[in-house]
Coordinates of C-alpha atoms in Angstrom, one line a residue:
X1 CA -144.9 105.5 -130.1
X2 CA -143.0 105.2 -126.8
X3 CA -145.7 103.1 -125.3
X4 CA -145.8 100.7 -128.2
X5 CA -142.0 100.3 -128.0
X6 CA -142.2 99.6 -124.3
X7 CA -144.9 97.1 -124.8
X8 CA -143.0 95.2 -127.4
X9 CA -139.9 95.1 -125.2
X10 CA -142.0 93.7 -122.3
X11 CA -143.6 91.0 -124.4
X12 CA -140.2 89.9 -125.8
X13 CA -138.7 89.9 -122.4
X14 CA -141.5 88.0 -120.8
X15 CA -140.3 84.6 -122.2
X16 CA -136.6 85.1 -122.4
X17 CA -134.3 82.1 -122.1
X18 CA -131.2 83.2 -120.3
X19 CA -127.7 81.9 -119.7
X20 CA -125.1 83.7 -117.7
X21 CA -121.4 83.3 -118.5
X22 CA -119.5 83.4 -115.2
X23 CA -115.9 83.2 -114.1
X24 CA -116.7 80.5 -111.6
X25 CA -119.7 78.3 -110.7
X26 CA -119.4 79.1 -107.0
X27 CA -122.2 81.3 -105.7
X28 CA -123.9 81.2 -109.2
X29 CA -125.0 77.6 -109.9
X30 CA -122.9 75.4 -107.7
X31 CA -126.1 73.6 -106.5
X32 CA -125.9 71.3 -109.5
X33 CA -122.6 69.8 -108.3
X34 CA -122.0 67.3 -105.5
X35 CA -120.7 69.2 -102.5
X36 CA -120.9 72.3 -104.7
X37 CA -117.6 71.4 -106.3
X38 CA -117.3 71.2 -110.1
X39 CA -115.4 68.4 -111.9
X40 CA -111.6 68.8 -112.1
X41 CA -109.1 67.9 -114.9
X42 CA -111.1 69.6 -117.6
X43 CA -110.0 72.5 -119.9
X44 CA -109.8 75.3 -117.4
X45 CA -109.9 77.8 -120.3
X46 CA -113.4 76.7 -121.2
X47 CA -116.3 79.1 -120.5
X48 CA -118.6 78.5 -117.6
X49 CA -122.3 79.0 -118.2
X50 CA -125.2 79.1 -115.7
X51 CA -128.2 78.1 -117.9
X52 CA -131.0 80.3 -116.7
X53 CA -134.6 80.9 -117.9
X54 CA -136.6 84.1 -117.4
X55 CA -140.4 83.9 -117.5
X56 CA -142.6 86.8 -116.6
X57 CA -140.4 88.1 -113.8
X58 CA -139.4 84.7 -112.4
X59 CA -135.8 83.7 -112.9
X60 CA -134.7 80.0 -112.5
X61 CA -131.3 78.4 -113.0
X62 CA -131.7 74.9 -114.5
X63 CA -128.2 73.5 -115.0
X64 CA -124.5 74.4 -115.5
X65 CA -122.3 73.9 -118.6
X66 CA -118.6 74.0 -119.3
X67 CA -118.2 75.1 -122.9
X68 CA -115.2 74.8 -125.1
X69 CA -114.9 77.7 -127.5
X70 CA -112.1 76.0 -129.4
X71 CA -114.2 72.9 -130.1
X72 CA -117.5 74.7 -130.2
X73 CA -119.1 72.0 -128.1
X74 CA -119.8 71.6 -124.3
X75 CA -117.3 69.6 -122.4
X76 CA -120.1 68.8 -119.9
X77 CA -123.5 69.8 -118.5
X78 CA -124.3 69.3 -114.9
X79 CA -127.8 68.9 -113.6
X80 CA -130.0 67.2 -111.1
X81 CA -132.8 64.7 -111.7
X82 CA -136.4 65.9 -111.3
X83 CA -138.9 62.9 -111.1
X84 CA -141.8 65.3 -111.5
X85 CA -140.9 65.7 -115.2
X86 CA -141.7 62.2 -116.2
X87 CA -144.9 63.0 -118.0
X88 CA -144.1 66.2 -119.9
X89 CA -144.5 65.4 -123.6
X90 CA -143.8 68.9 -124.9
X91 CA -140.8 69.2 -127.2
X92 CA -139.5 72.6 -128.2
X93 CA -138.3 72.9 -131.8
X94 CA -136.3 76.2 -131.7
X95 CA -132.7 76.4 -130.7
X96 CA -130.8 79.2 -128.9
X97 CA -127.3 80.6 -129.0
X98 CA -125.3 82.5 -126.3
X99 CA -124.2 86.1 -127.3
X100 CA -122.1 86.5 -124.2
X101 CA -119.6 83.8 -125.3
X102 CA -119.1 85.9 -128.4
X103 CA -118.3 89.1 -126.5
X104 CA -121.7 90.7 -126.2
X105 CA -122.9 91.9 -122.8
X106 CA -126.4 90.3 -123.2
X107 CA -127.0 88.0 -120.3
X108 CA -129.5 85.8 -121.9
X109 CA -129.8 83.3 -124.8
X110 CA -131.4 84.4 -128.0
X111 CA -133.1 82.4 -130.7
X112 CA -130.7 81.8 -133.5
X113 CA -133.5 82.7 -135.9
X114 CA -133.7 86.1 -134.2
X115 CA -130.2 87.7 -134.5
X116 CA -131.3 91.0 -135.9
X117 CA -129.5 92.9 -133.0
X118 CA -126.3 90.8 -133.4
X119 CA -123.6 90.2 -136.0
X120 CA -124.0 86.6 -137.0
X121 CA -120.4 86.3 -138.0
X122 CA -119.3 87.4 -134.6
X123 CA -121.7 84.9 -133.0
X124 CA -120.3 82.1 -135.2
X125 CA -116.7 82.9 -134.4
X126 CA -117.1 81.4 -130.9
X127 CA -119.9 78.9 -131.0
X128 CA -121.8 76.4 -133.2
X129 CA -124.9 77.2 -135.2
X130 CA -127.6 74.8 -136.5
X131 CA -126.2 75.4 -140.0
X132 CA -123.0 73.7 -138.9
X133 CA -125.0 70.5 -138.5
X134 CA -127.0 70.6 -141.8
X135 CA -126.4 67.7 -144.2
X136 CA -123.5 66.4 -142.1
X137 CA -125.1 63.2 -141.0
X138 CA -124.9 64.2 -137.3
X139 CA -127.7 65.2 -134.8
X140 CA -127.6 68.1 -132.4
X141 CA -127.4 65.8 -129.4
X142 CA -128.3 67.0 -125.9
X143 CA -126.0 66.6 -123.0
X144 CA -128.6 67.6 -120.4
X145 CA -131.4 65.6 -121.9
X146 CA -134.6 67.4 -122.7
X147 CA -136.5 64.3 -121.3
X148 CA -135.1 65.0 -117.8
X149 CA -136.6 68.5 -117.6
X150 CA -140.1 69.9 -118.0
X151 CA -141.8 73.2 -118.8
X152 CA -139.3 76.1 -118.9
X153 CA -136.5 73.8 -117.9
X154 CA -137.0 71.7 -121.0
X155 CA -136.9 74.9 -123.2
X156 CA -133.6 75.8 -121.5
X157 CA -132.0 72.6 -122.7
X158 CA -132.5 73.6 -126.4
X159 CA -129.4 75.7 -126.6
X160 CA -126.4 74.9 -128.8
X161 CA -124.2 75.3 -125.8
X162 CA -125.8 72.1 -124.5
X163 CA -125.4 70.2 -127.8
X164 CA -122.7 68.2 -129.6
X165 CA -122.6 66.3 -132.9
X166 CA -123.9 62.8 -132.3
X167 CA -124.3 59.9 -134.8
X168 CA -128.0 59.5 -135.4
X169 CA -128.1 55.8 -134.5
X170 CA -126.1 56.5 -131.4
X171 CA -128.2 59.5 -130.3
X172 CA -131.7 58.2 -131.2
X173 CA -131.3 54.6 -130.2
X174 CA -128.2 53.6 -128.2
X175 CA -127.7 56.7 -126.0
X176 CA -131.5 57.3 -125.9
X177 CA -132.0 53.9 -124.4
X178 CA -129.5 54.6 -121.7
X179 CA -131.1 58.0 -120.9
X180 CA -134.5 56.3 -120.7
X181 CA -133.2 53.5 -118.5
X182 CA -131.4 56.0 -116.2
X183 CA -134.6 58.1 -115.9
X184 CA -136.6 55.0 -114.9
X185 CA -133.8 53.8 -112.5
X186 CA -133.5 57.1 -110.7
X187 CA -137.3 57.5 -110.5
X188 CA -137.6 54.1 -108.9
X189 CA -134.8 54.8 -106.4
X190 CA -136.2 58.2 -105.4
X191 CA -139.6 56.7 -105.1
X192 CA -138.4 53.9 -102.8
X193 CA -136.4 56.5 -100.7
X194 CA -139.4 58.8 -100.4
X195 CA -137.7 61.5 -102.3
X196 CA -135.1 61.9 -99.6
X197 CA -132.1 62.0 -102.0
X198 CA -130.6 64.1 -104.7
X199 CA -129.3 62.7 -107.9
X200 CA -126.4 64.8 -109.3
X201 CA -125.7 64.1 -112.9
X202 CA -122.8 65.2 -115.2
X203 CA -123.0 64.3 -118.9
X204 CA -120.0 65.2 -121.1
X205 CA -118.0 64.7 -124.3
X206 CA -114.5 63.7 -125.4
X207 CA -113.7 66.2 -128.2
X208 CA -111.8 64.7 -131.2
X209 CA -109.4 67.0 -132.9
X210 CA -109.3 64.8 -136.0
X211 CA -113.1 64.8 -136.8
X212 CA -114.9 68.1 -137.5
X213 CA -118.1 69.3 -139.1
X214 CA -119.2 70.7 -141.5
X215 CA -117.2 68.5 -143.9
X216 CA -115.1 70.3 -146.5
X217 CA -117.1 68.7 -149.3
X218 CA -120.4 70.3 -148.3
X219 CA -119.5 73.7 -146.8
X220 CA -117.7 76.9 -147.6
X221 CA -117.0 77.3 -143.9
X222 CA -115.9 73.8 -143.0
X223 CA -114.5 72.0 -139.9
X224 CA -115.9 74.4 -137.2
X225 CA -117.3 71.9 -134.7
X226 CA -115.5 69.0 -133.2
X227 CA -117.3 65.6 -133.3
X228 CA -116.8 63.9 -129.9
X229 CA -115.3 60.4 -130.0
X230 CA -117.3 59.5 -126.8
X231 CA -120.2 60.6 -124.7
X232 CA -120.3 59.9 -121.0
X233 CA -122.5 60.2 -117.9
X234 CA -121.7 60.1 -114.2
X235 CA -124.3 59.9 -111.4
X236 CA -123.9 60.7 -107.7
X237 CA -126.9 59.6 -105.7
X238 CA -126.7 61.4 -102.3
X239 CA -129.2 60.3 -99.6
X240 CA -130.1 63.0 -97.2
X241 CA -129.8 61.0 -94.0
X242 CA -128.5 57.5 -94.7
X243 CA -125.1 57.2 -96.4
X244 CA -125.5 53.5 -96.9
X245 CA -128.2 54.4 -99.5
X246 CA -125.8 56.8 -101.3
X247 CA -123.9 55.5 -104.3
X248 CA -122.3 56.5 -107.6
X249 CA -121.7 55.1 -111.1
X250 CA -121.0 56.1 -114.6
X251 CA -121.1 54.9 -118.2
X252 CA -119.5 55.8 -121.5
X253 CA -120.2 55.1 -125.2
X254 CA -118.4 55.5 -128.4
X255 CA -120.2 58.0 -130.7
X256 CA -120.8 55.6 -133.7
X257 CA -123.7 53.7 -135.3
X258 CA -122.6 50.3 -134.2
X259 CA -123.9 48.8 -130.9
X260 CA -121.6 50.4 -128.3
X261 CA -120.3 48.4 -125.3
X262 CA -122.0 50.6 -122.7
X263 CA -122.2 49.3 -119.1
X264 CA -122.3 50.8 -115.6
X265 CA -118.8 51.3 -114.2
X266 CA -117.4 53.0 -111.2
X267 CA -116.8 56.7 -111.2
X268 CA -113.1 56.0 -110.5
X269 CA -112.9 53.8 -113.6
X270 CA -114.7 56.5 -115.7
X271 CA -112.2 59.1 -114.4
X272 CA -109.3 56.9 -115.6
X273 CA -110.8 56.3 -119.0
X274 CA -111.5 60.0 -119.5
X275 CA -108.0 60.9 -118.5
X276 CA -106.6 58.5 -121.1
X277 CA -109.1 59.5 -123.8
X278 CA -108.6 63.2 -123.4
X279 CA -104.8 62.7 -123.9
X280 CA -105.4 60.4 -126.9
X281 CA -107.9 62.6 -128.8
X282 CA -106.5 66.0 -127.9
X283 CA -103.1 65.1 -129.1
X284 CA -101.5 66.4 -125.8
X285 CA -100.7 64.6 -122.6
X286 CA -103.4 65.1 -119.9
X287 CA -101.4 66.8 -117.1
X288 CA -104.2 66.6 -114.4
X289 CA -106.3 63.5 -113.8
X290 CA -110.1 63.9 -114.4
X291 CA -112.1 63.9 -111.2
X292 CA -115.9 64.2 -111.7
X293 CA -117.1 64.0 -108.1
X294 CA -115.3 64.7 -104.8
X295 CA -114.0 61.4 -103.4
X296 CA -115.8 59.6 -106.2
X297 CA -119.1 60.1 -104.3
X298 CA -119.5 56.9 -102.2
X299 CA -117.8 54.6 -104.7
X300 CA -118.3 51.0 -103.7
X301 CA -118.1 47.8 -105.7
X302 CA -121.0 46.2 -103.8
X303 CA -123.2 49.2 -104.5
X304 CA -122.1 49.2 -108.1
X305 CA -123.2 45.6 -108.4
X306 CA -126.7 46.6 -107.2
X307 CA -126.8 49.3 -109.8
X308 CA -125.9 46.8 -112.5
X309 CA -128.7 44.6 -111.3
X310 CA -131.2 47.4 -111.4
X311 CA -130.3 48.5 -114.9
X312 CA -130.4 44.9 -116.1
X313 CA -134.0 44.5 -114.9
X314 CA -135.1 47.6 -116.7
X315 CA -133.3 46.8 -119.9
X316 CA -134.4 43.2 -120.0
X317 CA -134.1 42.2 -123.6
X318 CA -137.2 39.9 -123.3
X319 CA -139.3 42.9 -122.8
X320 CA -137.8 45.1 -125.4
X321 CA -135.0 44.7 -128.0
X322 CA -133.7 47.4 -130.3
X323 CA -131.2 46.3 -132.9
X324 CA -129.6 48.0 -136.0
X325 CA -129.0 45.6 -138.8
X326 CA -125.4 44.8 -139.5
X327 CA -125.7 46.0 -143.0
X328 CA -126.9 49.4 -141.8
X329 CA -124.0 49.6 -139.3
X330 CA -121.5 48.8 -142.1
X331 CA -123.1 51.3 -144.5
X332 CA -123.1 54.1 -142.0
X333 CA -119.6 53.4 -140.8
X334 CA -118.5 53.6 -144.4
X335 CA -120.3 56.9 -144.9
X336 CA -118.6 58.4 -141.9
X337 CA -115.2 57.3 -143.2
X338 CA -115.9 58.4 -146.8
X339 CA -115.0 62.0 -146.1
X340 CA -113.5 62.4 -149.5
X341 CA -116.9 61.9 -151.1
X342 CA -119.9 64.2 -151.1
X343 CA -122.1 61.9 -149.1
X344 CA -124.9 63.2 -146.8
X345 CA -126.8 61.0 -144.4
X346 CA -130.4 62.1 -144.5
X347 CA -132.2 59.1 -142.9
X348 CA -131.4 56.1 -140.7
X349 CA -133.0 52.7 -141.0
X350 CA -133.3 50.5 -137.9
X351 CA -134.8 47.1 -137.3
X352 CA -136.7 46.8 -134.1
X353 CA -138.0 43.6 -132.4
X354 CA -140.5 43.7 -129.6
X355 CA -142.3 41.2 -127.4
X356 CA -145.6 42.8 -128.3
X357 CA -146.9 45.7 -130.3
X358 CA -147.8 47.7 -127.2
X359 CA -144.2 47.9 -126.4
X360 CA -143.4 49.1 -129.9
X361 CA -146.0 51.9 -129.6
X362 CA -144.6 53.0 -126.2
X363 CA -141.1 53.2 -127.7
X364 CA -142.4 55.1 -130.8
X365 CA -144.1 57.7 -128.6
X366 CA -141.0 58.2 -126.6
X367 CA -138.9 58.7 -129.7
X368 CA -141.2 61.4 -130.8
X369 CA -141.0 63.3 -127.6
X370 CA -137.4 62.8 -126.5
X371 CA -135.5 62.2 -129.8
X372 CA -137.8 64.2 -132.2
X373 CA -138.0 61.1 -134.5
X374 CA -140.9 59.1 -135.9
X375 CA -140.5 55.4 -136.3
X376 CA -142.5 54.6 -139.4
X377 CA -143.3 50.9 -140.0
X378 CA -141.9 49.4 -143.2
X379 CA -142.6 45.7 -142.4
X380 CA -144.8 43.8 -139.8
X381 CA -144.9 40.1 -139.2
X382 CA -148.0 39.9 -137.1
X383 CA -149.0 37.2 -134.6
X384 CA -152.6 36.8 -133.5
X385 CA -153.4 36.5 -129.8
X386 CA -155.8 33.9 -128.5
X387 CA -157.6 33.5 -125.2
X388 CA -156.6 30.6 -123.0
X389 CA -159.0 29.3 -120.3
X390 CA -158.7 27.1 -117.2
X391 CA -160.9 26.4 -114.2
X392 CA -159.5 29.2 -112.2
X393 CA -158.9 32.1 -114.5
X394 CA -159.0 33.5 -118.0
X395 CA -155.8 35.1 -119.4
X396 CA -154.4 36.3 -122.8
X397 CA -151.7 34.0 -124.2
X398 CA -149.4 35.3 -126.9
X399 CA -148.4 32.7 -129.5
X400 CA -145.2 34.5 -130.4
X401 CA -143.6 37.9 -131.0
X402 CA -144.3 40.6 -133.5
X403 CA -141.4 41.6 -135.7
X404 CA -141.3 45.2 -136.7
X405 CA -139.0 47.0 -139.0
X406 CA -139.2 50.8 -139.1
X407 CA -137.5 53.8 -140.6
X408 CA -136.4 56.6 -138.3
X409 CA -137.3 60.0 -139.8
X410 CA -137.7 63.5 -138.2
X411 CA -141.1 63.6 -136.5
X412 CA -141.7 67.2 -137.4
X413 CA -142.3 67.3 -141.2
X414 CA -143.6 69.9 -143.6
X415 CA -147.1 68.5 -143.4
X416 CA -150.5 69.4 -142.1
X417 CA -151.9 67.7 -139.0
X418 CA -153.8 65.3 -141.2
X419 CA -150.7 64.3 -143.1
X420 CA -151.2 66.4 -146.2
X421 CA -148.0 67.8 -147.7
X422 CA -147.6 71.5 -147.3
X423 CA -146.3 74.0 -150.0
X424 CA -145.6 76.4 -147.1
X425 CA -145.8 76.5 -143.3
X426 CA -146.5 79.6 -141.1
X427 CA -145.8 79.0 -137.4
X428 CA -146.0 81.3 -134.5
X429 CA -146.4 81.0 -130.7
X430 CA -150.2 80.9 -131.1
X431 CA -150.8 78.9 -134.3
X432 CA -149.3 76.6 -137.0
X433 CA -150.8 76.9 -140.5
X434 CA -150.1 74.8 -143.6
X435 CA -150.9 75.7 -147.2
X436 CA -151.8 72.6 -149.2
X437 CA -153.4 72.5 -152.6
X438 CA -154.7 76.1 -152.2
X439 CA -156.2 75.3 -148.8
X440 CA -155.1 76.3 -145.3
X441 CA -155.0 73.5 -142.7
X442 CA -153.7 73.4 -139.2
X443 CA -150.3 71.8 -138.5
X444 CA -148.6 70.5 -135.3
X445 CA -146.3 72.5 -133.2
X446 CA -145.8 69.6 -130.8
X447 CA -145.5 65.8 -131.3
X448 CA -148.6 64.0 -132.4
X449 CA -149.2 61.6 -129.4
X450 CA -152.0 59.2 -128.4
X451 CA -154.1 60.6 -125.6
X452 CA -155.8 57.9 -123.6
X453 CA -158.6 60.2 -122.2
X454 CA -159.5 61.3 -125.7
X455 CA -159.1 57.9 -127.4
X456 CA -157.1 59.4 -130.3
X457 CA -154.0 61.2 -131.5
X458 CA -153.7 64.9 -130.6
X459 CA -151.1 67.7 -130.8
X460 CA -150.9 71.4 -130.2
X461 CA -151.2 73.8 -133.1
X462 CA -149.6 76.8 -131.4
X463 CA -151.5 76.8 -128.1
X464 CA -154.7 75.0 -129.5
X465 CA -155.1 71.2 -129.1
X466 CA -156.2 69.5 -132.3
X467 CA -156.6 66.0 -133.7
X468 CA -153.7 64.8 -135.8
X469 CA -152.5 61.9 -137.9
X470 CA -149.2 60.5 -136.7
X471 CA -146.4 59.4 -139.0
X472 CA -146.4 55.7 -138.3
X473 CA -146.4 53.4 -141.3
X474 CA -145.4 53.0 -144.9
X475 CA -147.4 49.8 -145.7
X476 CA -151.1 49.2 -146.3
X477 CA -153.3 46.4 -144.9
X478 CA -152.6 44.4 -148.1
X479 CA -148.9 44.8 -147.6
X480 CA -148.4 47.3 -150.4
X481 CA -145.8 50.1 -150.1
X482 CA -147.0 53.7 -149.9
X483 CA -145.7 56.1 -152.5
X484 CA -142.7 58.3 -151.4
X485 CA -144.0 61.3 -149.6
X486 CA -147.4 59.8 -148.8
X487 CA -147.2 57.6 -145.7
X488 CA -150.3 56.3 -144.1
X489 CA -152.4 59.2 -142.8
X490 CA -156.0 60.4 -142.8
X491 CA -155.5 63.2 -145.3
X492 CA -158.8 64.8 -144.2
X493 CA -160.9 61.6 -144.2
X494 CA -162.1 59.5 -141.2
X495 CA -159.8 56.5 -142.0
X496 CA -156.1 55.9 -142.7
X497 CA -154.9 55.3 -146.3
X498 CA -152.1 56.1 -148.7
X499 CA -151.4 56.3 -152.4
X500 CA -149.6 53.1 -153.6
X501 CA -148.9 54.0 -157.2
X502 CA -150.1 55.3 -160.5
X503 CA -152.3 53.3 -162.9
X504 CA -151.5 54.5 -166.4
X505 CA -153.9 52.1 -168.1
X506 CA -155.7 53.8 -171.0
X507 CA -153.3 56.8 -170.3
X508 CA -155.6 57.9 -167.4
X509 CA -152.8 58.2 -164.9
X510 CA -155.0 57.6 -162.0
X511 CA -153.5 57.2 -158.5
X512 CA -154.1 53.9 -156.8
X513 CA -154.6 53.7 -153.1
X514 CA -155.3 51.3 -150.3
X515 CA -156.5 51.4 -146.6
X516 CA -154.0 51.4 -143.8
X517 CA -154.4 49.8 -140.4
X518 CA -155.0 52.6 -137.8
X519 CA -152.2 53.1 -135.3
X520 CA -154.0 51.5 -132.3
X521 CA -152.0 50.1 -129.4
X522 CA -154.3 47.2 -129.2
X523 CA -157.8 46.3 -130.4
X524 CA -160.2 43.3 -130.0
X525 CA -163.1 41.9 -132.0
X526 CA -166.4 41.2 -130.4
X527 CA -165.5 37.5 -130.0
X528 CA -162.8 38.7 -127.5
X529 CA -159.8 37.8 -129.7
X530 CA -157.1 40.2 -130.5
X531 CA -156.9 41.8 -133.9
X532 CA -153.8 41.3 -136.1
X533 CA -151.2 43.9 -135.5
X534 CA -151.3 45.0 -139.1
X535 CA -155.1 44.9 -139.3
X536 CA -156.5 46.8 -136.3
X537 CA -160.1 47.7 -135.8
X538 CA -161.3 49.9 -138.7
X539 CA -164.2 50.1 -141.2
X540 CA -162.0 49.5 -144.3
X541 CA -164.8 50.6 -146.6
X542 CA -167.5 48.8 -144.6
X543 CA -170.3 50.3 -142.5
X544 CA -169.0 48.9 -139.2
X545 CA -165.4 48.5 -137.9
X546 CA -164.0 45.0 -138.1
X547 CA -160.7 43.2 -138.1
X548 CA -158.9 39.9 -138.9
X549 CA -158.2 37.8 -135.8
X550 CA -155.8 35.3 -137.3
X551 CA -153.8 34.5 -140.4
X552 CA -156.6 32.3 -141.8
X553 CA -158.8 35.3 -142.6
X554 CA -161.1 34.7 -139.7
X555 CA -162.7 38.0 -138.7
X556 CA -165.3 39.7 -136.5
X557 CA -166.8 43.1 -135.9
X558 CA -165.3 45.3 -133.3
X559 CA -166.9 47.2 -130.4
X560 CA -166.0 50.6 -129.0
X561 CA -164.6 49.6 -125.6
X562 CA -163.8 45.9 -126.2
X563 CA -160.0 46.7 -126.0
X564 CA -160.4 47.3 -122.3

């Protein structure tokens, strides 16, 4: 009996996420701060946390957090950029809480779904829980982005001490775009400098004492977590040997669905803005000026201009444009203000325009991994591509842009890997099983992503790689709308389809269905022409795969590798 108990303890301890609450960052996790000095002018009564992960005897510290118990959100998380994490597509789904903040001596995070050794009311007294976010219309938004970390470091970002309430449009579109651009910008800089630099990053919040969740209309324990008015990031890029290559900058955005006016600014200007904002939204005069980095870390207007130019190149709207319709902005703004009504935001609609469908698919894949959202297509205006020739070369010439409208929904749904709806789901570290219509099917524990080497969509069911059907479209090849709850998927067949309605003729109540275009990044017919975006290569009930190549119903058969 003793051996069994010891074995259980060892297994549980082998993958323990840890976070050590400390009196000061010095000598504990100061390495995440420029010159080992933490930001000044913040709430000195907030709790300091060294975010640690313990894995089979190996302990690593991944970032540092200053946590406000009063607001139940972090004031900031400080971390460094790791370019080696650019290709990690794993996204954890379980969140942790920090018992030490609530008076326990436990020096590690625990899953909020595993609090059997703790009093949940005691835990909730000092920190947020996922239940505080339910049906409020706000996301659990990361400060230290999960996309900047990999492996155990990514798991360590999924703690509620690293999350704050963020508007879904702001979190999944506006702030996400800036995180993605920053990641690309820093990766390029470190690459050009041969890795001889360190990028110190601090991402923080501006707590608003006037806006709290859960709202009174939806909870018996309301107004526990402050909704920040703004989210900000400051970057100090320190070259190891050439100070001329060192620089700093920051940016700040208002936590709202409308397009925020975010732009790179100097750290000095960011300090001034934060000092004013903390005074305005805290209701008290800020006695000490905010100072994120010592001496503002090589602040220089000429260097800032170069940063702005670098960001502009990456965010070129000709390559990619993401817009939220004005009607949606107005609606969501009204929902946020209508606190006297019992209104819950459960989904966010966004209109996206791209220069080509390949860019759309790239964006959609990133949203799955880094924002946990699927962008399912509700409308496509396709443009065929033709081949242009001259005496010197052959090239593909686009006749125009594709217009794509999609609906942002949680990527992880209660469905099997083939898209079938589940009546129940059983998930563990080794498997994910779905019960559907009396059958047991595997489900995805990780995002369903396209794998180039396998020429298809795959995910992990527990630890086992399996083929999957991504949530990607709500319209069929004939432009019909799929029934609610039945988006385009394979549902156990070798083609994509969905139910479109019920035919009650002669009182038979038979379900009508239609084929869907498979989610291919690009496909060509044998004649070398590109297929229409909403009619990619597939069999569509025929013996061989084919596609339409223009809007005049011209078509040809497809071949296996003609998309290369």
